[in-house]
Amino acid sequence: MVEQKLSIASLQDQDSPTTNAELIAEIGNNHIAFLVKNGDSINNFEVYEIKSDFGDWDGIFNATIYQSKILDRTFSNTTIFINTSEALIVPAEKFRKESIEPFLSAVYGNSESNRCEAEIVKIPNNPATIYRCSLKLADAINKRFSNYTFRHSYTKILENLLGGTNMLQEMLKVQFYPANMVVTVISNNKLMLMQSYPYKSPEDVIYYLLNIVQEFSLNIKSTPVEVSGMIDISSKQFELLENVFGRLSFETLTTDSIFKDHISVANAHYYTPFVNLTL
């Protein structure tokens, strides 16, 4: 089952079968999000949580399309971000096309049911993101989208964090999705970690983060911890984070016109990982 968690659609676009706008999608194991970008504005936004039928990507897309107010149109350009855990950031000097599959197999095991991809991250020293996408997912995407570009969400997160002129000294960044979180560690102006962690309970989240703090000798009270994504500020999960970390903050977005009637200070962080894909 696929549950629509939010749908915001501008009225002027709903009746148009074609558009010059760009469709941006993010697909994870437990969620799908769609954004329509026209120039510098986001015109439409939908997010879905995958509740069951994991891996049945044809069924998942059929259920999503049935509920969507976005996907009945043709777009000038489509970018699809894959947000899956079987991904690695490889230093530029270590990256070779022929090494993609061996690197992934060494970390995640052998697999013949996946497609391997790679892309250069546009940050200093130009590392590469290498990752797997299941063949069933790739086939489902090919059936439903044309003229699309494949990317991984890790690449965009790093480009937004480290692609500017202001260098980050130290930071623990956590983006929450249903049943998993993406954690990025910056220390001494360098990327130290980028990894996805599954969780079933708030205690799982704290366990992983405390291990990361210990591994990289971060100060639990002074290291900035930035949180965004699908986390409720009234949840036990957030309460534990607030009790453990001394410099906890939300990453919030600059309010775009389409979000003005739909966000508040309390939930603005929910949208940020998705909106950041459009920057």
PDB file of C-alpha atoms in Angstrom:
ATOM      1  CA  MET A   1       0.000   0.000   0.000  1.00  0.00           C
ATOM      2  CA  VAL A   2       1.120   3.542  -0.770  1.00  0.00           C
ATOM      3  CA  GLU A   3      -0.213   6.382   1.375  1.00  0.00           C
ATOM      4  CA  GLN A   4      -0.167   9.975   0.196  1.00  0.00           C
ATOM      5  CA  LYS A   5       1.133  12.077   3.085  1.00  0.00           C
ATOM      6  CA  LEU A   6       0.868  15.486   1.444  1.00  0.00           C
ATOM      7  CA  SER A   7      -0.197  17.002  -1.866  1.00  0.00           C
ATOM      8  CA  ILE A   8       0.156  20.684  -2.778  1.00  0.00           C
ATOM      9  CA  ALA A   9      -0.754  21.605  -6.345  1.00  0.00           C
ATOM     10  CA  SER A  10      -1.095  25.064  -7.851  1.00  0.00           C
ATOM     11  CA  LEU A  11      -4.481  25.510  -9.494  1.00  0.00           C
ATOM     12  CA  GLN A  12      -3.121  27.024 -12.713  1.00  0.00           C
ATOM     13  CA  ASP A  13      -1.150  23.873 -13.537  1.00  0.00           C
ATOM     14  CA  GLN A  14      -3.691  21.169 -12.762  1.00  0.00           C
ATOM     15  CA  ASP A  15      -5.545  21.260 -16.085  1.00  0.00           C
ATOM     16  CA  SER A  16      -2.505  21.523 -18.365  1.00  0.00           C
ATOM     17  CA  PRO A  17      -1.452  18.236 -20.054  1.00  0.00           C
ATOM     18  CA  THR A  18       2.036  19.581 -20.852  1.00  0.00           C
ATOM     19  CA  THR A  19       4.361  21.977 -19.097  1.00  0.00           C
ATOM     20  CA  ASN A  20       7.788  23.513 -19.556  1.00  0.00           C
ATOM     21  CA  ALA A  21       8.506  22.825 -15.905  1.00  0.00           C
ATOM     22  CA  GLU A  22      10.912  20.231 -14.519  1.00  0.00           C
ATOM     23  CA  LEU A  23       9.803  17.167 -12.580  1.00  0.00           C
ATOM     24  CA  ILE A  24      12.072  16.194  -9.697  1.00  0.00           C
ATOM     25  CA  ALA A  25      11.470  12.886  -7.940  1.00  0.00           C
ATOM     26  CA  GLU A  26      13.082  11.143  -4.995  1.00  0.00           C
ATOM     27  CA  ILE A  27      12.589   7.421  -4.544  1.00  0.00           C
ATOM     28  CA  GLY A  28      13.618   5.608  -1.391  1.00  0.00           C
ATOM     29  CA  ASN A  29      12.799   2.180  -0.024  1.00  0.00           C
ATOM     30  CA  ASN A  30       9.960   3.634   2.052  1.00  0.00           C
ATOM     31  CA  HIS A  31       8.996   6.901   0.363  1.00  0.00           C
ATOM     32  CA  ILE A  32       8.462   8.695  -2.944  1.00  0.00           C
ATOM     33  CA  ALA A  33       8.355  12.466  -3.424  1.00  0.00           C
ATOM     34  CA  PHE A  34       7.573  14.577  -6.487  1.00  0.00           C
ATOM     35  CA  LEU A  35       8.259  18.290  -6.993  1.00  0.00           C
ATOM     36  CA  VAL A  36       7.482  20.445 -10.012  1.00  0.00           C
ATOM     37  CA  LYS A  37       9.942  23.282 -10.509  1.00  0.00           C
ATOM     38  CA  ASN A  38       9.219  26.156 -12.877  1.00  0.00           C
ATOM     39  CA  GLY A  39      12.105  28.602 -12.983  1.00  0.00           C
ATOM     40  CA  ASP A  40      12.996  29.343  -9.362  1.00  0.00           C
ATOM     41  CA  SER A  41       9.577  28.375  -8.004  1.00  0.00           C
ATOM     42  CA  ILE A  42       8.170  25.073  -6.814  1.00  0.00           C
ATOM     43  CA  ASN A  43       4.646  24.771  -8.207  1.00  0.00           C
ATOM     44  CA  ASN A  44       3.628  21.336  -6.977  1.00  0.00           C
ATOM     45  CA  PHE A  45       4.745  18.917  -4.298  1.00  0.00           C
ATOM     46  CA  GLU A  46       3.630  15.423  -3.303  1.00  0.00           C
ATOM     47  CA  VAL A  47       5.088  12.915  -0.877  1.00  0.00           C
ATOM     48  CA  TYR A  48       4.084   9.284  -0.351  1.00  0.00           C
ATOM     49  CA  GLU A  49       4.967   6.664   2.236  1.00  0.00           C
ATOM     50  CA  ILE A  50       5.330   3.065   1.085  1.00  0.00           C
ATOM     51  CA  LYS A  51       3.515   0.959   3.678  1.00  0.00           C
ATOM     52  CA  SER A  52       3.738  -2.488   2.094  1.00  0.00           C
ATOM     53  CA  ASP A  53       4.471  -4.329  -1.161  1.00  0.00           C
ATOM     54  CA  PHE A  54       8.146  -3.478  -0.716  1.00  0.00           C
ATOM     55  CA  GLY A  55      10.014  -4.222  -3.936  1.00  0.00           C
ATOM     56  CA  ASP A  56       6.859  -4.472  -6.074  1.00  0.00           C
ATOM     57  CA  TRP A  57       7.759  -1.281  -7.906  1.00  0.00           C
ATOM     58  CA  ASP A  58       5.185  -1.712 -10.666  1.00  0.00           C
ATOM     59  CA  GLY A  59       2.429  -1.946  -8.049  1.00  0.00           C
ATOM     60  CA  ILE A  60       3.894   0.936  -6.033  1.00  0.00           C
ATOM     61  CA  PHE A  61       4.040   3.236  -9.067  1.00  0.00           C
ATOM     62  CA  ASN A  62       0.547   2.259 -10.179  1.00  0.00           C
ATOM     63  CA  ALA A  63      -0.828   3.162  -6.735  1.00  0.00           C
ATOM     64  CA  THR A  64       1.139   6.420  -6.700  1.00  0.00           C
ATOM     65  CA  ILE A  65       0.004   7.484 -10.183  1.00  0.00           C
ATOM     66  CA  TYR A  66      -3.612   6.749  -9.251  1.00  0.00           C
ATOM     67  CA  GLN A  67      -3.400   9.223  -6.342  1.00  0.00           C
ATOM     68  CA  SER A  68      -1.183  11.835  -7.966  1.00  0.00           C
ATOM     69  CA  LYS A  69      -2.274  15.223  -9.331  1.00  0.00           C
ATOM     70  CA  ILE A  70       1.162  15.719 -10.882  1.00  0.00           C
ATOM     71  CA  LEU A  71       1.987  12.650 -12.957  1.00  0.00           C
ATOM     72  CA  ASP A  72      -0.724  13.057 -15.602  1.00  0.00           C
ATOM     73  CA  ARG A  73       1.384  15.716 -17.321  1.00  0.00           C
ATOM     74  CA  THR A  74       4.396  15.687 -19.647  1.00  0.00           C
ATOM     75  CA  PHE A  75       7.465  17.562 -18.430  1.00  0.00           C
ATOM     76  CA  SER A  76      10.326  19.134 -20.328  1.00  0.00           C
ATOM     77  CA  ASN A  77      12.886  17.491 -18.071  1.00  0.00           C
ATOM     78  CA  THR A  78      12.866  14.899 -15.286  1.00  0.00           C
ATOM     79  CA  THR A  79      15.500  14.218 -12.622  1.00  0.00           C
ATOM     80  CA  ILE A  80      15.095  11.119 -10.476  1.00  0.00           C
ATOM     81  CA  PHE A  81      17.064  10.913  -7.246  1.00  0.00           C
ATOM     82  CA  ILE A  82      17.580   7.434  -5.851  1.00  0.00           C
ATOM     83  CA  ASN A  83      17.786   7.457  -2.046  1.00  0.00           C
ATOM     84  CA  THR A  84      18.937   3.958  -1.214  1.00  0.00           C
ATOM     85  CA  SER A  85      21.425   2.699   1.342  1.00  0.00           C
ATOM     86  CA  GLU A  86      23.701   0.775  -1.033  1.00  0.00           C
ATOM     87  CA  ALA A  87      25.808   3.787  -1.924  1.00  0.00           C
ATOM     88  CA  LEU A  88      29.390   4.932  -1.291  1.00  0.00           C
ATOM     89  CA  ILE A  89      31.367   8.155  -1.624  1.00  0.00           C
ATOM     90  CA  VAL A  90      34.670   7.330  -3.323  1.00  0.00           C
ATOM     91  CA  PRO A  91      37.671   9.721  -3.434  1.00  0.00           C
ATOM     92  CA  ALA A  92      38.486  10.931  -6.949  1.00  0.00           C
ATOM     93  CA  GLU A  93      41.875   9.201  -6.987  1.00  0.00           C
ATOM     94  CA  LYS A  94      40.237   5.841  -6.192  1.00  0.00           C
ATOM     95  CA  PHE A  95      37.361   6.118  -8.658  1.00  0.00           C
ATOM     96  CA  ARG A  96      37.390   4.084 -11.866  1.00  0.00           C
ATOM     97  CA  LYS A  97      34.323   2.916 -13.784  1.00  0.00           C
ATOM     98  CA  GLU A  98      35.528  -0.669 -13.629  1.00  0.00           C
ATOM     99  CA  SER A  99      35.802  -0.426  -9.829  1.00  0.00           C
ATOM    100  CA  ILE A 100      32.164   0.524  -9.182  1.00  0.00           C
ATOM    101  CA  GLU A 101      30.781  -2.999  -8.890  1.00  0.00           C
ATOM    102  CA  PRO A 102      33.769  -4.406  -6.910  1.00  0.00           C
ATOM    103  CA  PHE A 103      33.590  -1.539  -4.378  1.00  0.00           C
ATOM    104  CA  LEU A 104      29.841  -2.006  -3.846  1.00  0.00           C
ATOM    105  CA  SER A 105      30.163  -5.797  -3.639  1.00  0.00           C
ATOM    106  CA  ALA A 106      32.965  -5.511  -1.086  1.00  0.00           C
ATOM    107  CA  VAL A 107      30.734  -3.449   1.225  1.00  0.00           C
ATOM    108  CA  TYR A 108      27.218  -4.717   0.483  1.00  0.00           C
ATOM    109  CA  GLY A 109      27.797  -8.183  -0.968  1.00  0.00           C
ATOM    110  CA  ASN A 110      27.364  -9.547  -4.472  1.00  0.00           C
ATOM    111  CA  SER A 111      24.118  -8.904  -6.302  1.00  0.00           C
ATOM    112  CA  GLU A 112      22.956  -9.645  -9.833  1.00  0.00           C
ATOM    113  CA  SER A 113      19.561  -7.971  -9.448  1.00  0.00           C
ATOM    114  CA  ASN A 114      20.862  -4.408  -9.305  1.00  0.00           C
ATOM    115  CA  ARG A 115      22.039  -1.770 -11.728  1.00  0.00           C
ATOM    116  CA  CYS A 116      25.224   0.093 -10.774  1.00  0.00           C
ATOM    117  CA  GLU A 117      25.530   3.840 -11.347  1.00  0.00           C
ATOM    118  CA  ALA A 118      28.099   6.550 -10.618  1.00  0.00           C
ATOM    119  CA  GLU A 119      28.331  10.342 -10.743  1.00  0.00           C
ATOM    120  CA  ILE A 120      30.857  13.023  -9.853  1.00  0.00           C
ATOM    121  CA  VAL A 121      30.042  15.203  -6.832  1.00  0.00           C
ATOM    122  CA  LYS A 122      30.607  18.892  -7.604  1.00  0.00           C
ATOM    123  CA  ILE A 123      32.531  19.785  -4.458  1.00  0.00           C
ATOM    124  CA  PRO A 124      36.267  20.310  -3.811  1.00  0.00           C
ATOM    125  CA  ASN A 125      38.344  17.279  -4.864  1.00  0.00           C
ATOM    126  CA  ASN A 126      35.379  15.905  -6.881  1.00  0.00           C
ATOM    127  CA  PRO A 127      34.680  12.548  -5.243  1.00  0.00           C
ATOM    128  CA  ALA A 128      32.189  10.168  -6.850  1.00  0.00           C
ATOM    129  CA  THR A 129      28.941   8.701  -5.585  1.00  0.00           C
ATOM    130  CA  ILE A 130      28.581   5.069  -6.606  1.00  0.00           C
ATOM    131  CA  TYR A 131      25.342   3.231  -5.945  1.00  0.00           C
ATOM    132  CA  ARG A 132      22.971   0.432  -6.787  1.00  0.00           C
ATOM    133  CA  CYS A 133      19.419   0.612  -8.042  1.00  0.00           C
ATOM    134  CA  SER A 134      17.318  -2.544  -8.190  1.00  0.00           C
ATOM    135  CA  LEU A 135      16.555  -3.752 -11.704  1.00  0.00           C
ATOM    136  CA  LYS A 136      12.842  -3.881 -10.847  1.00  0.00           C
ATOM    137  CA  LEU A 137      12.897  -0.227  -9.830  1.00  0.00           C
ATOM    138  CA  ALA A 138      14.926   0.794 -12.900  1.00  0.00           C
ATOM    139  CA  ASP A 139      12.475  -1.065 -15.153  1.00  0.00           C
ATOM    140  CA  ALA A 140       9.455   0.575 -13.471  1.00  0.00           C
ATOM    141  CA  ILE A 141      11.053   4.012 -13.928  1.00  0.00           C
ATOM    142  CA  ASN A 142      11.793   3.334 -17.603  1.00  0.00           C
ATOM    143  CA  LYS A 143       8.163   2.394 -18.221  1.00  0.00           C
ATOM    144  CA  ARG A 144       6.779   5.609 -16.751  1.00  0.00           C
ATOM    145  CA  PHE A 145       9.312   8.349 -17.411  1.00  0.00           C
ATOM    146  CA  SER A 146      11.168   9.534 -20.494  1.00  0.00           C
ATOM    147  CA  ASN A 147      14.176  11.825 -20.924  1.00  0.00           C
ATOM    148  CA  TYR A 148      15.113  11.490 -17.287  1.00  0.00           C
ATOM    149  CA  THR A 149      18.435  11.889 -15.500  1.00  0.00           C
ATOM    150  CA  PHE A 150      19.410   9.419 -12.783  1.00  0.00           C
ATOM    151  CA  ARG A 151      21.135  10.763  -9.651  1.00  0.00           C
ATOM    152  CA  HIS A 152      21.634   9.752  -6.034  1.00  0.00           C
ATOM    153  CA  SER A 153      20.401  11.868  -3.131  1.00  0.00           C
ATOM    154  CA  TYR A 154      23.809  11.648  -1.436  1.00  0.00           C
ATOM    155  CA  THR A 155      25.308  13.670  -4.287  1.00  0.00           C
ATOM    156  CA  LYS A 156      22.848  16.513  -3.868  1.00  0.00           C
ATOM    157  CA  ILE A 157      23.203  16.592  -0.073  1.00  0.00           C
ATOM    158  CA  LEU A 158      26.983  16.925  -0.401  1.00  0.00           C
ATOM    159  CA  GLU A 159      26.778  19.566  -3.110  1.00  0.00           C
ATOM    160  CA  ASN A 160      24.441  21.646  -0.968  1.00  0.00           C
ATOM    161  CA  LEU A 161      26.659  21.218   2.109  1.00  0.00           C
ATOM    162  CA  LEU A 162      30.125  21.539   0.613  1.00  0.00           C
ATOM    163  CA  GLY A 163      29.694  23.044  -2.839  1.00  0.00           C
ATOM    164  CA  GLY A 164      29.629  26.676  -1.700  1.00  0.00           C
ATOM    165  CA  THR A 165      32.373  29.046  -0.666  1.00  0.00           C
ATOM    166  CA  ASN A 166      31.713  28.829   3.082  1.00  0.00           C
ATOM    167  CA  MET A 167      33.491  25.834   4.534  1.00  0.00           C
ATOM    168  CA  LEU A 168      31.949  23.879   7.380  1.00  0.00           C
ATOM    169  CA  GLN A 169      34.196  23.241  10.360  1.00  0.00           C
ATOM    170  CA  GLU A 170      32.181  20.565  12.114  1.00  0.00           C
ATOM    171  CA  MET A 171      28.642  19.263  11.801  1.00  0.00           C
ATOM    172  CA  LEU A 172      26.418  16.231  12.299  1.00  0.00           C
ATOM    173  CA  LYS A 173      23.534  16.351   9.827  1.00  0.00           C
ATOM    174  CA  VAL A 174      20.581  13.940  10.080  1.00  0.00           C
ATOM    175  CA  GLN A 175      17.799  13.642   7.502  1.00  0.00           C
ATOM    176  CA  PHE A 176      14.854  11.478   8.542  1.00  0.00           C
ATOM    177  CA  TYR A 177      12.721   9.343   6.247  1.00  0.00           C
ATOM    178  CA  PRO A 178      10.255   6.570   7.090  1.00  0.00           C
ATOM    179  CA  ALA A 179      12.300   3.804   8.776  1.00  0.00           C
ATOM    180  CA  ASN A 180      15.733   5.200   7.882  1.00  0.00           C
ATOM    181  CA  MET A 181      17.929   8.255   8.335  1.00  0.00           C
ATOM    182  CA  VAL A 182      20.828   9.633   6.299  1.00  0.00           C
ATOM    183  CA  VAL A 183      23.696  10.826   8.492  1.00  0.00           C
ATOM    184  CA  THR A 184      26.501  13.111   7.301  1.00  0.00           C
ATOM    185  CA  VAL A 185      29.523  14.004   9.427  1.00  0.00           C
ATOM    186  CA  ILE A 186      31.766  16.972   8.670  1.00  0.00           C
ATOM    187  CA  SER A 187      34.873  17.360  10.822  1.00  0.00           C
ATOM    188  CA  ASN A 188      37.906  19.606  10.297  1.00  0.00           C
ATOM    189  CA  ASN A 189      36.351  20.832   7.030  1.00  0.00           C
ATOM    190  CA  LYS A 190      36.295  17.281   5.664  1.00  0.00           C
ATOM    191  CA  LEU A 191      33.587  14.767   4.889  1.00  0.00           C
ATOM    192  CA  MET A 192      34.071  11.936   7.363  1.00  0.00           C
ATOM    193  CA  LEU A 193      30.869   9.922   6.927  1.00  0.00           C
ATOM    194  CA  MET A 194      27.779   9.641   4.781  1.00  0.00           C
ATOM    195  CA  GLN A 195      25.572   6.642   5.419  1.00  0.00           C
ATOM    196  CA  SER A 196      21.972   5.515   5.694  1.00  0.00           C
ATOM    197  CA  TYR A 197      20.829   3.760   8.875  1.00  0.00           C
ATOM    198  CA  PRO A 198      17.573   1.819   9.329  1.00  0.00           C
ATOM    199  CA  TYR A 199      15.671   2.262  12.575  1.00  0.00           C
ATOM    200  CA  LYS A 200      12.560   0.850  14.217  1.00  0.00           C
ATOM    201  CA  SER A 201      12.530   2.791  17.466  1.00  0.00           C
ATOM    202  CA  PRO A 202      13.738   6.127  18.879  1.00  0.00           C
ATOM    203  CA  GLU A 203      16.357   4.207  20.820  1.00  0.00           C
ATOM    204  CA  ASP A 204      17.797   2.874  17.555  1.00  0.00           C
ATOM    205  CA  VAL A 205      18.327   6.458  16.369  1.00  0.00           C
ATOM    206  CA  ILE A 206      20.181   7.453  19.538  1.00  0.00           C
ATOM    207  CA  TYR A 207      22.251   4.262  19.504  1.00  0.00           C
ATOM    208  CA  TYR A 208      23.542   4.926  15.982  1.00  0.00           C
ATOM    209  CA  LEU A 209      24.214   8.614  16.592  1.00  0.00           C
ATOM    210  CA  LEU A 210      26.073   8.039  19.868  1.00  0.00           C
ATOM    211  CA  ASN A 211      28.263   5.450  18.157  1.00  0.00           C
ATOM    212  CA  ILE A 212      29.036   7.983  15.426  1.00  0.00           C
ATOM    213  CA  VAL A 213      29.876  10.657  18.006  1.00  0.00           C
ATOM    214  CA  GLN A 214      32.261   8.250  19.710  1.00  0.00           C
ATOM    215  CA  GLU A 215      33.850   7.025  16.476  1.00  0.00           C
ATOM    216  CA  PHE A 216      34.706  10.528  15.258  1.00  0.00           C
ATOM    217  CA  SER A 217      35.468  12.023  18.693  1.00  0.00           C
ATOM    218  CA  LEU A 218      32.729  14.636  18.391  1.00  0.00           C
ATOM    219  CA  ASN A 219      31.684  16.698  21.390  1.00  0.00           C
ATOM    220  CA  ILE A 220      28.133  15.776  22.291  1.00  0.00           C
ATOM    221  CA  LYS A 221      27.438  19.207  23.762  1.00  0.00           C
ATOM    222  CA  SER A 222      29.224  21.538  21.335  1.00  0.00           C
ATOM    223  CA  THR A 223      28.992  19.836  17.912  1.00  0.00           C
ATOM    224  CA  PRO A 224      26.123  21.336  15.864  1.00  0.00           C
ATOM    225  CA  VAL A 225      23.507  18.704  15.060  1.00  0.00           C
ATOM    226  CA  GLU A 226      21.127  19.695  12.258  1.00  0.00           C
ATOM    227  CA  VAL A 227      17.917  17.703  11.834  1.00  0.00           C
ATOM    228  CA  SER A 228      15.400  17.716   9.003  1.00  0.00           C
ATOM    229  CA  GLY A 229      12.850  15.492   7.330  1.00  0.00           C
ATOM    230  CA  MET A 230      10.111  13.247   8.626  1.00  0.00           C
ATOM    231  CA  ILE A 231      10.401  13.712  12.367  1.00  0.00           C
ATOM    232  CA  ASP A 232       7.708  15.099  14.661  1.00  0.00           C
ATOM    233  CA  ILE A 233       8.837  17.586  17.299  1.00  0.00           C
ATOM    234  CA  SER A 234       6.361  16.019  19.745  1.00  0.00           C
ATOM    235  CA  SER A 235       7.791  12.508  19.252  1.00  0.00           C
ATOM    236  CA  LYS A 236       9.916  10.563  21.705  1.00  0.00           C
ATOM    237  CA  GLN A 237      12.538  10.409  18.992  1.00  0.00           C
ATOM    238  CA  PHE A 238      12.948  14.187  19.010  1.00  0.00           C
ATOM    239  CA  GLU A 239      12.735  14.334  22.810  1.00  0.00           C
ATOM    240  CA  LEU A 240      15.690  11.963  23.101  1.00  0.00           C
ATOM    241  CA  LEU A 241      17.697  13.961  20.560  1.00  0.00           C
ATOM    242  CA  GLU A 242      16.976  17.162  22.444  1.00  0.00           C
ATOM    243  CA  ASN A 243      18.067  15.589  25.739  1.00  0.00           C
ATOM    244  CA  VAL A 244      21.303  14.160  24.357  1.00  0.00           C
ATOM    245  CA  PHE A 245      22.698  16.865  22.056  1.00  0.00           C
ATOM    246  CA  GLY A 246      23.578  20.338  23.290  1.00  0.00           C
ATOM    247  CA  ARG A 247      23.390  22.157  19.922  1.00  0.00           C
ATOM    248  CA  LEU A 248      20.381  20.634  18.193  1.00  0.00           C
ATOM    249  CA  SER A 249      18.618  22.646  15.492  1.00  0.00           C
ATOM    250  CA  PHE A 250      16.234  22.167  12.571  1.00  0.00           C
ATOM    251  CA  GLU A 251      17.201  22.855   8.996  1.00  0.00           C
ATOM    252  CA  THR A 252      14.303  24.902   7.642  1.00  0.00           C
ATOM    253  CA  LEU A 253      13.546  26.129   4.160  1.00  0.00           C
ATOM    254  CA  THR A 254      13.140  29.572   2.744  1.00  0.00           C
ATOM    255  CA  THR A 255       9.380  29.755   2.356  1.00  0.00           C
ATOM    256  CA  ASP A 256       8.326  29.402  -1.258  1.00  0.00           C
ATOM    257  CA  SER A 257       4.903  30.776  -2.182  1.00  0.00           C
ATOM    258  CA  ILE A 258       3.362  27.340  -2.623  1.00  0.00           C
ATOM    259  CA  PHE A 259       4.203  26.400   0.962  1.00  0.00           C
ATOM    260  CA  LYS A 260       2.990  29.558   2.708  1.00  0.00           C
ATOM    261  CA  ASP A 261      -0.451  28.189   3.529  1.00  0.00           C
ATOM    262  CA  HIS A 262       0.813  24.727   4.406  1.00  0.00           C
ATOM    263  CA  ILE A 263       3.782  25.112   6.723  1.00  0.00           C
ATOM    264  CA  SER A 264       4.384  26.471  10.172  1.00  0.00           C
ATOM    265  CA  VAL A 265       7.492  26.969  12.223  1.00  0.00           C
ATOM    266  CA  ALA A 266       6.797  23.603  13.832  1.00  0.00           C
ATOM    267  CA  ASN A 267       6.819  21.534  10.641  1.00  0.00           C
ATOM    268  CA  ALA A 268       8.883  23.492   8.089  1.00  0.00           C
ATOM    269  CA  HIS A 269      11.803  21.073   8.523  1.00  0.00           C
ATOM    270  CA  TYR A 270       9.662  18.239   7.105  1.00  0.00           C
ATOM    271  CA  TYR A 271       9.939  19.646   3.567  1.00  0.00           C
ATOM    272  CA  THR A 272      13.577  20.639   3.568  1.00  0.00           C
ATOM    273  CA  PRO A 273      15.250  17.431   2.243  1.00  0.00           C
ATOM    274  CA  PHE A 274      12.903  17.432  -0.730  1.00  0.00           C
ATOM    275  CA  VAL A 275      13.108  21.155  -1.517  1.00  0.00           C
ATOM    276  CA  ASN A 276      16.921  20.934  -1.312  1.00  0.00           C
ATOM    277  CA  LEU A 277      16.820  18.591  -4.324  1.00  0.00           C
ATOM    278  CA  THR A 278      15.670  21.534  -6.450  1.00  0.00           C
ATOM    279  CA  LEU A 279      18.494  23.904  -5.490  1.00  0.00           C
TER     280      LEU A 279
END
